[in-house]
Amino acid sequence: MENILYYLPLLACPLMLGLMFFMMRGSMGGDHKSKKSDDTQQQMQNKMNELMEQNNRLMREMEEVKKSQ
């Protein structure tokens, strides 16, 4: 009986680590995207599209200026 008490902490440590790993995996899983993350990604995509349109417009204006000189 005394020997079991010595091994009890050794058995509890891996069990607790396994439990913590399982809990962390569930809270950080890639399948659970938040709406806020999706909104932020959509906003970034919209801003990128606006910047690309602005860049194209400025490039056309620069070409027109070069041609007129």
PDB file with SEQRES, HELIX, SHEET and CRYST1 records, atoms N, CA, C and O in Angstrom:
SEQRES   1 A   69  MET GLU ASN ILE LEU TYR TYR LEU PRO LEU LEU ALA CYS          
SEQRES   2 A   69  PRO LEU MET LEU GLY LEU MET PHE PHE MET MET ARG GLY          
SEQRES   3 A   69  SER MET GLY GLY ASP HIS LYS SER LYS LYS SER ASP ASP          
SEQRES   4 A   69  THR GLN GLN GLN MET GLN ASN LYS MET ASN GLU LEU MET          
SEQRES   5 A   69  GLU GLN ASN ASN ARG LEU MET ARG GLU MET GLU GLU VAL          
SEQRES   6 A   69  LYS LYS SER GLN                                              
HELIX    1 AA1 GLU A    2  SER A   27  1                                  26    
HELIX    2 AA2 LYS A   35  SER A   68  1                                  34    
CRYST1    1.000    1.000    1.000  90.00  90.00  90.00 P 1           1          
ATOM      1  N   MET A   1       0.824  -1.202   0.000  1.00  0.00           N  
ATOM      2  CA  MET A   1       0.000   0.000   0.000  1.00  0.00           C  
ATOM      3  C   MET A   1       0.859   1.252   0.000  1.00  0.00           C  
ATOM      4  O   MET A   1       0.522   2.251  -0.636  1.00  0.00           O  
ATOM      5  N   GLU A   2       1.968   1.189   0.716  1.00  0.00           N  
ATOM      6  CA  GLU A   2       2.848   2.360   0.774  1.00  0.00           C  
ATOM      7  C   GLU A   2       3.459   2.644  -0.597  1.00  0.00           C  
ATOM      8  O   GLU A   2       3.661   3.805  -0.950  1.00  0.00           O  
ATOM      9  N   ASN A   3       3.751   1.615  -1.362  1.00  0.00           N  
ATOM     10  CA  ASN A   3       4.340   1.800  -2.682  1.00  0.00           C  
ATOM     11  C   ASN A   3       3.386   2.491  -3.648  1.00  0.00           C  
ATOM     12  O   ASN A   3       3.822   3.249  -4.515  1.00  0.00           O  
ATOM     13  N   ILE A   4       2.110   2.240  -3.508  1.00  0.00           N  
ATOM     14  CA  ILE A   4       1.115   2.860  -4.384  1.00  0.00           C  
ATOM     15  C   ILE A   4       1.102   4.372  -4.186  1.00  0.00           C  
ATOM     16  O   ILE A   4       0.940   5.121  -5.150  1.00  0.00           O  
ATOM     17  N   LEU A   5       1.271   4.826  -2.952  1.00  0.00           N  
ATOM     18  CA  LEU A   5       1.282   6.260  -2.692  1.00  0.00           C  
ATOM     19  C   LEU A   5       2.479   6.943  -3.356  1.00  0.00           C  
ATOM     20  O   LEU A   5       2.386   8.115  -3.719  1.00  0.00           O  
ATOM     21  N   TYR A   6       3.575   6.251  -3.518  1.00  0.00           N  
ATOM     22  CA  TYR A   6       4.745   6.824  -4.180  1.00  0.00           C  
ATOM     23  C   TYR A   6       4.517   6.960  -5.696  1.00  0.00           C  
ATOM     24  O   TYR A   6       4.999   7.903  -6.322  1.00  0.00           O  
ATOM     25  N   TYR A   7       3.786   6.019  -6.262  1.00  0.00           N  
ATOM     26  CA  TYR A   7       3.562   6.031  -7.704  1.00  0.00           C  
ATOM     27  C   TYR A   7       2.353   6.869  -8.121  1.00  0.00           C  
ATOM     28  O   TYR A   7       2.193   7.168  -9.305  1.00  0.00           O  
ATOM     29  N   LEU A   8       1.521   7.244  -7.194  1.00  0.00           N  
ATOM     30  CA  LEU A   8       0.328   8.012  -7.509  1.00  0.00           C  
ATOM     31  C   LEU A   8       0.656   9.349  -8.180  1.00  0.00           C  
ATOM     32  O   LEU A   8       0.027   9.663  -9.190  1.00  0.00           O  
ATOM     33  N   PRO A   9       1.600  10.155  -7.683  1.00  0.00           N  
ATOM     34  CA  PRO A   9       1.937  11.407  -8.389  1.00  0.00           C  
ATOM     35  C   PRO A   9       2.492  11.158  -9.792  1.00  0.00           C  
ATOM     36  O   PRO A   9       2.248  11.947 -10.705  1.00  0.00           O  
ATOM     37  N   LEU A  10       3.233  10.071  -9.967  1.00  0.00           N  
ATOM     38  CA  LEU A  10       3.771   9.767 -11.285  1.00  0.00           C  
ATOM     39  C   LEU A  10       2.665   9.422 -12.279  1.00  0.00           C  
ATOM     40  O   LEU A  10       2.793   9.710 -13.469  1.00  0.00           O  
ATOM     41  N   LEU A  11       1.596   8.818 -11.811  1.00  0.00           N  
ATOM     42  CA  LEU A  11       0.471   8.495 -12.682  1.00  0.00           C  
ATOM     43  C   LEU A  11      -0.419   9.718 -12.928  1.00  0.00           C  
ATOM     44  O   LEU A  11      -0.994   9.860 -14.007  1.00  0.00           O  
ATOM     45  N   ALA A  12      -0.531  10.586 -11.945  1.00  0.00           N  
ATOM     46  CA  ALA A  12      -1.397  11.755 -12.061  1.00  0.00           C  
ATOM     47  C   ALA A  12      -0.829  12.773 -13.045  1.00  0.00           C  
ATOM     48  O   ALA A  12      -1.597  13.428 -13.749  1.00  0.00           O  
ATOM     49  N   CYS A  13       0.478  12.923 -13.114  1.00  0.00           N  
ATOM     50  CA  CYS A  13       1.097  13.923 -13.977  1.00  0.00           C  
ATOM     51  C   CYS A  13       0.758  13.683 -15.457  1.00  0.00           C  
ATOM     52  O   CYS A  13       0.283  14.613 -16.108  1.00  0.00           O  
ATOM     53  N   PRO A  14       0.974  12.504 -16.015  1.00  0.00           N  
ATOM     54  CA  PRO A  14       0.626  12.301 -17.434  1.00  0.00           C  
ATOM     55  C   PRO A  14      -0.871  12.438 -17.702  1.00  0.00           C  
ATOM     56  O   PRO A  14      -1.273  12.912 -18.764  1.00  0.00           O  
ATOM     57  N   LEU A  15      -1.690  12.025 -16.745  1.00  0.00           N  
ATOM     58  CA  LEU A  15      -3.129  12.164 -16.928  1.00  0.00           C  
ATOM     59  C   LEU A  15      -3.537  13.634 -16.994  1.00  0.00           C  
ATOM     60  O   LEU A  15      -4.369  14.012 -17.819  1.00  0.00           O  
ATOM     61  N   MET A  16      -2.956  14.458 -16.131  1.00  0.00           N  
ATOM     62  CA  MET A  16      -3.262  15.890 -16.136  1.00  0.00           C  
ATOM     63  C   MET A  16      -2.749  16.547 -17.412  1.00  0.00           C  
ATOM     64  O   MET A  16      -3.427  17.405 -17.978  1.00  0.00           O  
ATOM     65  N   LEU A  17      -1.567  16.158 -17.871  1.00  0.00           N  
ATOM     66  CA  LEU A  17      -1.039  16.701 -19.117  1.00  0.00           C  
ATOM     67  C   LEU A  17      -1.937  16.336 -20.290  1.00  0.00           C  
ATOM     68  O   LEU A  17      -2.200  17.171 -21.155  1.00  0.00           O  
ATOM     69  N   GLY A  18      -2.403  15.110 -20.325  1.00  0.00           N  
ATOM     70  CA  GLY A  18      -3.309  14.677 -21.384  1.00  0.00           C  
ATOM     71  C   GLY A  18      -4.611  15.461 -21.353  1.00  0.00           C  
ATOM     72  O   GLY A  18      -5.119  15.860 -22.401  1.00  0.00           O  
ATOM     73  N   LEU A  19      -5.149  15.683 -20.178  1.00  0.00           N  
ATOM     74  CA  LEU A  19      -6.378  16.451 -20.029  1.00  0.00           C  
ATOM     75  C   LEU A  19      -6.174  17.895 -20.481  1.00  0.00           C  
ATOM     76  O   LEU A  19      -7.024  18.449 -21.179  1.00  0.00           O  
ATOM     77  N   MET A  20      -5.062  18.504 -20.092  1.00  0.00           N  
ATOM     78  CA  MET A  20      -4.779  19.881 -20.499  1.00  0.00           C  
ATOM     79  C   MET A  20      -4.607  19.973 -22.015  1.00  0.00           C  
ATOM     80  O   MET A  20      -5.100  20.916 -22.634  1.00  0.00           O  
ATOM     81  N   PHE A  21      -3.918  19.011 -22.615  1.00  0.00           N  
ATOM     82  CA  PHE A  21      -3.740  18.992 -24.068  1.00  0.00           C  
ATOM     83  C   PHE A  21      -5.083  18.902 -24.776  1.00  0.00           C  
ATOM     84  O   PHE A  21      -5.327  19.623 -25.743  1.00  0.00           O  
ATOM     85  N   PHE A  22      -5.944  18.032 -24.304  1.00  0.00           N  
ATOM     86  CA  PHE A  22      -7.262  17.864 -24.898  1.00  0.00           C  
ATOM     87  C   PHE A  22      -8.076  19.150 -24.813  1.00  0.00           C  
ATOM     88  O   PHE A  22      -8.748  19.525 -25.774  1.00  0.00           O  
ATOM     89  N   MET A  23      -8.020  19.821 -23.675  1.00  0.00           N  
ATOM     90  CA  MET A  23      -8.771  21.061 -23.486  1.00  0.00           C  
ATOM     91  C   MET A  23      -8.219  22.185 -24.366  1.00  0.00           C  
ATOM     92  O   MET A  23      -8.990  22.956 -24.937  1.00  0.00           O  
ATOM     93  N   MET A  24      -6.904  22.284 -24.479  1.00  0.00           N  
ATOM     94  CA  MET A  24      -6.295  23.329 -25.302  1.00  0.00           C  
ATOM     95  C   MET A  24      -6.582  23.085 -26.785  1.00  0.00           C  
ATOM     96  O   MET A  24      -6.828  24.031 -27.533  1.00  0.00           O  
ATOM     97  N   ARG A  25      -6.550  21.848 -27.204  1.00  0.00           N  
ATOM     98  CA  ARG A  25      -6.824  21.525 -28.599  1.00  0.00           C  
ATOM     99  C   ARG A  25      -8.235  21.936 -28.976  1.00  0.00           C  
ATOM    100  O   ARG A  25      -8.466  22.427 -30.082  1.00  0.00           O  
ATOM    101  N   GLY A  26      -9.167  21.744 -28.079  1.00  0.00           N  
ATOM    102  CA  GLY A  26     -10.548  22.118 -28.348  1.00  0.00           C  
ATOM    103  C   GLY A  26     -10.747  23.618 -28.425  1.00  0.00           C  
ATOM    104  O   GLY A  26     -11.557  24.094 -29.221  1.00  0.00           O  
ATOM    105  N   SER A  27     -10.026  24.367 -27.616  1.00  0.00           N  
ATOM    106  CA  SER A  27     -10.221  25.818 -27.617  1.00  0.00           C  
ATOM    107  C   SER A  27      -9.451  26.511 -28.720  1.00  0.00           C  
ATOM    108  O   SER A  27      -9.790  27.635 -29.090  1.00  0.00           O  
ATOM    109  N   MET A  28      -8.409  25.865 -29.261  1.00  0.00           N  
ATOM    110  CA  MET A  28      -7.602  26.497 -30.305  1.00  0.00           C  
ATOM    111  C   MET A  28      -7.769  25.816 -31.659  1.00  0.00           C  
ATOM    112  O   MET A  28      -6.981  26.064 -32.572  1.00  0.00           O  
ATOM    113  N   GLY A  29      -8.753  24.983 -31.802  1.00  0.00           N  
ATOM    114  CA  GLY A  29      -8.918  24.241 -33.040  1.00  0.00           C  
ATOM    115  C   GLY A  29      -9.172  25.149 -34.229  1.00  0.00           C  
ATOM    116  O   GLY A  29      -9.828  26.181 -34.090  1.00  0.00           O  
ATOM    117  N   GLY A  30      -8.659  24.776 -35.405  1.00  0.00           N  
ATOM    118  CA  GLY A  30      -8.838  25.561 -36.612  1.00  0.00           C  
ATOM    119  C   GLY A  30     -10.250  25.508 -37.156  1.00  0.00           C  
ATOM    120  O   GLY A  30     -10.614  26.338 -37.989  1.00  0.00           O  
ATOM    121  N   ASP A  31     -11.051  24.564 -36.715  1.00  0.00           N  
ATOM    122  CA  ASP A  31     -12.409  24.435 -37.220  1.00  0.00           C  
ATOM    123  C   ASP A  31     -13.350  25.471 -36.624  1.00  0.00           C  
ATOM    124  O   ASP A  31     -14.451  25.677 -37.135  1.00  0.00           O  
ATOM    125  N   HIS A  32     -12.932  26.109 -35.570  1.00  0.00           N  
ATOM    126  CA  HIS A  32     -13.798  27.045 -34.863  1.00  0.00           C  
ATOM    127  C   HIS A  32     -13.383  28.477 -35.166  1.00  0.00           C  
ATOM    128  O   HIS A  32     -12.870  29.174 -34.291  1.00  0.00           O  
ATOM    129  N   LYS A  33     -13.603  28.922 -36.409  1.00  0.00           N  
ATOM    130  CA  LYS A  33     -13.267  30.303 -36.755  1.00  0.00           C  
ATOM    131  C   LYS A  33     -14.316  31.222 -36.159  1.00  0.00           C  
ATOM    132  O   LYS A  33     -15.514  30.940 -36.193  1.00  0.00           O  
ATOM    133  N   SER A  34     -13.841  32.312 -35.620  1.00  0.00           N  
ATOM    134  CA  SER A  34     -14.781  33.256 -35.041  1.00  0.00           C  
ATOM    135  C   SER A  34     -15.310  34.183 -36.120  1.00  0.00           C  
ATOM    136  O   SER A  34     -14.666  34.387 -37.149  1.00  0.00           O  
ATOM    137  N   LYS A  35     -16.479  34.738 -35.879  1.00  0.00           N  
ATOM    138  CA  LYS A  35     -17.083  35.679 -36.816  1.00  0.00           C  
ATOM    139  C   LYS A  35     -16.226  36.923 -36.932  1.00  0.00           C  
ATOM    140  O   LYS A  35     -16.127  37.512 -38.009  1.00  0.00           O  
ATOM    141  N   LYS A  36     -15.606  37.329 -35.836  1.00  0.00           N  
ATOM    142  CA  LYS A  36     -14.760  38.513 -35.849  1.00  0.00           C  
ATOM    143  C   LYS A  36     -13.574  38.310 -36.790  1.00  0.00           C  
ATOM    144  O   LYS A  36     -13.196  39.224 -37.522  1.00  0.00           O  
ATOM    145  N   SER A  37     -12.997  37.133 -36.770  1.00  0.00           N  
ATOM    146  CA  SER A  37     -11.878  36.828 -37.651  1.00  0.00           C  
ATOM    147  C   SER A  37     -12.319  36.862 -39.107  1.00  0.00           C  
ATOM    148  O   SER A  37     -11.597  37.383 -39.957  1.00  0.00           O  
ATOM    149  N   ASP A  38     -13.480  36.320 -39.406  1.00  0.00           N  
ATOM    150  CA  ASP A  38     -13.999  36.327 -40.770  1.00  0.00           C  
ATOM    151  C   ASP A  38     -14.275  37.755 -41.231  1.00  0.00           C  
ATOM    152  O   ASP A  38     -13.979  38.107 -42.373  1.00  0.00           O  
ATOM    153  N   ASP A  39     -14.846  38.587 -40.342  1.00  0.00           N  
ATOM    154  CA  ASP A  39     -15.120  39.978 -40.682  1.00  0.00           C  
ATOM    155  C   ASP A  39     -13.833  40.732 -40.955  1.00  0.00           C  
ATOM    156  O   ASP A  39     -13.755  41.507 -41.908  1.00  0.00           O  
ATOM    157  N   THR A  40     -12.821  40.510 -40.124  1.00  0.00           N  
ATOM    158  CA  THR A  40     -11.546  41.181 -40.312  1.00  0.00           C  
ATOM    159  C   THR A  40     -10.913  40.770 -41.633  1.00  0.00           C  
ATOM    160  O   THR A  40     -10.369  41.610 -42.349  1.00  0.00           O  
ATOM    161  N   GLN A  41     -10.979  39.504 -41.954  1.00  0.00           N  
ATOM    162  CA  GLN A  41     -10.423  39.021 -43.216  1.00  0.00           C  
ATOM    163  C   GLN A  41     -11.174  39.628 -44.393  1.00  0.00           C  
ATOM    164  O   GLN A  41     -10.555  40.003 -45.390  1.00  0.00           O  
ATOM    165  N   GLN A  42     -12.478  39.729 -44.297  1.00  0.00           N  
ATOM    166  CA  GLN A  42     -13.277  40.319 -45.370  1.00  0.00           C  
ATOM    167  C   GLN A  42     -12.943  41.797 -45.530  1.00  0.00           C  
ATOM    168  O   GLN A  42     -12.846  42.287 -46.655  1.00  0.00           O  
ATOM    169  N   GLN A  43     -12.764  42.516 -44.422  1.00  0.00           N  
ATOM    170  CA  GLN A  43     -12.399  43.927 -44.484  1.00  0.00           C  
ATOM    171  C   GLN A  43     -11.042  44.102 -45.146  1.00  0.00           C  
ATOM    172  O   GLN A  43     -10.855  45.009 -45.958  1.00  0.00           O  
ATOM    173  N   MET A  44     -10.103  43.242 -44.804  1.00  0.00           N  
ATOM    174  CA  MET A  44      -8.780  43.321 -45.414  1.00  0.00           C  
ATOM    175  C   MET A  44      -8.857  43.051 -46.915  1.00  0.00           C  
ATOM    176  O   MET A  44      -8.184  43.719 -47.700  1.00  0.00           O  
ATOM    177  N   GLN A  45      -9.665  42.087 -47.314  1.00  0.00           N  
ATOM    178  CA  GLN A  45      -9.818  41.782 -48.732  1.00  0.00           C  
ATOM    179  C   GLN A  45     -10.446  42.951 -49.472  1.00  0.00           C  
ATOM    180  O   GLN A  45     -10.022  43.284 -50.579  1.00  0.00           O  
ATOM    181  N   ASN A  46     -11.457  43.582 -48.870  1.00  0.00           N  
ATOM    182  CA  ASN A  46     -12.095  44.741 -49.494  1.00  0.00           C  
ATOM    183  C   ASN A  46     -11.100  45.883 -49.651  1.00  0.00           C  
ATOM    184  O   ASN A  46     -11.054  46.528 -50.699  1.00  0.00           O  
ATOM    185  N   LYS A  47     -10.312  46.134 -48.626  1.00  0.00           N  
ATOM    186  CA  LYS A  47      -9.322  47.202 -48.679  1.00  0.00           C  
ATOM    187  C   LYS A  47      -8.271  46.905 -49.746  1.00  0.00           C  
ATOM    188  O   LYS A  47      -7.844  47.810 -50.463  1.00  0.00           O  
ATOM    189  N   MET A  48      -7.857  45.659 -49.855  1.00  0.00           N  
ATOM    190  CA  MET A  48      -6.881  45.270 -50.867  1.00  0.00           C  
ATOM    191  C   MET A  48      -7.445  45.500 -52.265  1.00  0.00           C  
ATOM    192  O   MET A  48      -6.737  45.992 -53.145  1.00  0.00           O  
ATOM    193  N   ASN A  49      -8.707  45.151 -52.476  1.00  0.00           N  
ATOM    194  CA  ASN A  49      -9.341  45.371 -53.780  1.00  0.00           C  
ATOM    195  C   ASN A  49      -9.403  46.865 -54.105  1.00  0.00           C  
ATOM    196  O   ASN A  49      -9.139  47.260 -55.241  1.00  0.00           O  
ATOM    197  N   GLU A  50      -9.746  47.691 -53.124  1.00  0.00           N  
ATOM    198  CA  GLU A  50      -9.798  49.140 -53.328  1.00  0.00           C  
ATOM    199  C   GLU A  50      -8.416  49.679 -53.697  1.00  0.00           C  
ATOM    200  O   GLU A  50      -8.293  50.508 -54.599  1.00  0.00           O  
ATOM    201  N   LEU A  51      -7.384  49.214 -53.005  1.00  0.00           N  
ATOM    202  CA  LEU A  51      -6.034  49.679 -53.296  1.00  0.00           C  
ATOM    203  C   LEU A  51      -5.568  49.247 -54.685  1.00  0.00           C  
ATOM    204  O   LEU A  51      -4.880  50.000 -55.375  1.00  0.00           O  
ATOM    205  N   MET A  52      -5.941  48.044 -55.090  1.00  0.00           N  
ATOM    206  CA  MET A  52      -5.568  47.582 -56.427  1.00  0.00           C  
ATOM    207  C   MET A  52      -6.273  48.404 -57.508  1.00  0.00           C  
ATOM    208  O   MET A  52      -5.666  48.731 -58.528  1.00  0.00           O  
ATOM    209  N   GLU A  53      -7.536  48.736 -57.297  1.00  0.00           N  
ATOM    210  CA  GLU A  53      -8.260  49.589 -58.245  1.00  0.00           C  
ATOM    211  C   GLU A  53      -7.625  50.974 -58.314  1.00  0.00           C  
ATOM    212  O   GLU A  53      -7.458  51.533 -59.398  1.00  0.00           O  
ATOM    213  N   GLN A  54      -7.275  51.521 -57.160  1.00  0.00           N  
ATOM    214  CA  GLN A  54      -6.637  52.832 -57.116  1.00  0.00           C  
ATOM    215  C   GLN A  54      -5.281  52.787 -57.834  1.00  0.00           C  
ATOM    216  O   GLN A  54      -4.940  53.715 -58.567  1.00  0.00           O  
ATOM    217  N   ASN A  55      -4.525  51.738 -57.632  1.00  0.00           N  
ATOM    218  CA  ASN A  55      -3.234  51.585 -58.289  1.00  0.00           C  
ATOM    219  C   ASN A  55      -3.404  51.528 -59.810  1.00  0.00           C  
ATOM    220  O   ASN A  55      -2.655  52.171 -60.545  1.00  0.00           O  
ATOM    221  N   ASN A  56      -4.378  50.764 -60.272  1.00  0.00           N  
ATOM    222  CA  ASN A  56      -4.627  50.678 -61.718  1.00  0.00           C  
ATOM    223  C   ASN A  56      -5.023  52.031 -62.293  1.00  0.00           C  
ATOM    224  O   ASN A  56      -4.560  52.403 -63.371  1.00  0.00           O  
ATOM    225  N   ARG A  57      -5.862  52.761 -61.595  1.00  0.00           N  
ATOM    226  CA  ARG A  57      -6.290  54.087 -62.044  1.00  0.00           C  
ATOM    227  C   ARG A  57      -5.101  55.039 -62.133  1.00  0.00           C  
ATOM    228  O   ARG A  57      -4.966  55.779 -63.107  1.00  0.00           O  
ATOM    229  N   LEU A  58      -4.240  55.022 -61.118  1.00  0.00           N  
ATOM    230  CA  LEU A  58      -3.063  55.890 -61.126  1.00  0.00           C  
ATOM    231  C   LEU A  58      -2.087  55.510 -62.235  1.00  0.00           C  
ATOM    232  O   LEU A  58      -1.473  56.381 -62.852  1.00  0.00           O  
ATOM    233  N   MET A  59      -1.947  54.221 -62.485  1.00  0.00           N  
ATOM    234  CA  MET A  59      -1.069  53.780 -63.576  1.00  0.00           C  
ATOM    235  C   MET A  59      -1.588  54.281 -64.923  1.00  0.00           C  
ATOM    236  O   MET A  59      -0.804  54.720 -65.764  1.00  0.00           O  
ATOM    237  N   ARG A  60      -2.907  54.218 -65.132  1.00  0.00           N  
ATOM    238  CA  ARG A  60      -3.484  54.725 -66.382  1.00  0.00           C  
ATOM    239  C   ARG A  60      -3.272  56.227 -66.504  1.00  0.00           C  
ATOM    240  O   ARG A  60      -2.954  56.727 -67.582  1.00  0.00           O  
ATOM    241  N   GLU A  61      -3.449  56.949 -65.396  1.00  0.00           N  
ATOM    242  CA  GLU A  61      -3.228  58.396 -65.416  1.00  0.00           C  
ATOM    243  C   GLU A  61      -1.779  58.727 -65.737  1.00  0.00           C  
ATOM    244  O   GLU A  61      -1.508  59.669 -66.482  1.00  0.00           O  
ATOM    245  N   MET A  62      -0.842  57.956 -65.179  1.00  0.00           N  
ATOM    246  CA  MET A  62       0.572  58.193 -65.464  1.00  0.00           C  
ATOM    247  C   MET A  62       0.876  57.954 -66.942  1.00  0.00           C  
ATOM    248  O   MET A  62       1.641  58.706 -67.547  1.00  0.00           O  
ATOM    249  N   GLU A  63       0.290  56.929 -67.514  1.00  0.00           N  
ATOM    250  CA  GLU A  63       0.489  56.653 -68.944  1.00  0.00           C  
ATOM    251  C   GLU A  63      -0.053  57.792 -69.797  1.00  0.00           C  
ATOM    252  O   GLU A  63       0.570  58.185 -70.783  1.00  0.00           O  
ATOM    253  N   GLU A  64      -1.210  58.322 -69.420  1.00  0.00           N  
ATOM    254  CA  GLU A  64      -1.790  59.435 -70.157  1.00  0.00           C  
ATOM    255  C   GLU A  64      -0.905  60.671 -70.078  1.00  0.00           C  
ATOM    256  O   GLU A  64      -0.747  61.386 -71.067  1.00  0.00           O  
ATOM    257  N   VAL A  65      -0.325  60.927 -68.905  1.00  0.00           N  
ATOM    258  CA  VAL A  65       0.563  62.073 -68.733  1.00  0.00           C  
ATOM    259  C   VAL A  65       1.814  61.901 -69.585  1.00  0.00           C  
ATOM    260  O   VAL A  65       2.275  62.853 -70.215  1.00  0.00           O  
ATOM    261  N   LYS A  66       2.364  60.691 -69.608  1.00  0.00           N  
ATOM    262  CA  LYS A  66       3.553  60.423 -70.427  1.00  0.00           C  
ATOM    263  C   LYS A  66       3.272  60.617 -71.909  1.00  0.00           C  
ATOM    264  O   LYS A  66       4.108  61.154 -72.636  1.00  0.00           O  
ATOM    265  N   LYS A  67       2.102  60.185 -72.359  1.00  0.00           N  
ATOM    266  CA  LYS A  67       1.734  60.327 -73.764  1.00  0.00           C  
ATOM    267  C   LYS A  67       1.521  61.778 -74.148  1.00  0.00           C  
ATOM    268  O   LYS A  67       1.825  62.168 -75.275  1.00  0.00           O  
ATOM    269  N   SER A  68       1.010  62.575 -73.244  1.00  0.00           N  
ATOM    270  CA  SER A  68       0.717  63.985 -73.558  1.00  0.00           C  
ATOM    271  C   SER A  68       1.980  64.844 -73.583  1.00  0.00           C  
ATOM    272  O   SER A  68       1.934  65.966 -74.087  1.00  0.00           O  
ATOM    273  N   GLN A  69       3.071  64.371 -73.073  1.00  0.00           N  
ATOM    274  CA  GLN A  69       4.298  65.188 -73.038  1.00  0.00           C  
ATOM    275  C   GLN A  69       5.050  65.116 -74.304  1.00  0.00           C  
ATOM    276  O   GLN A  69       6.100  65.744 -74.434  1.00  0.00           O  
TER     277      GLN A  69                                                      
END                                                                             
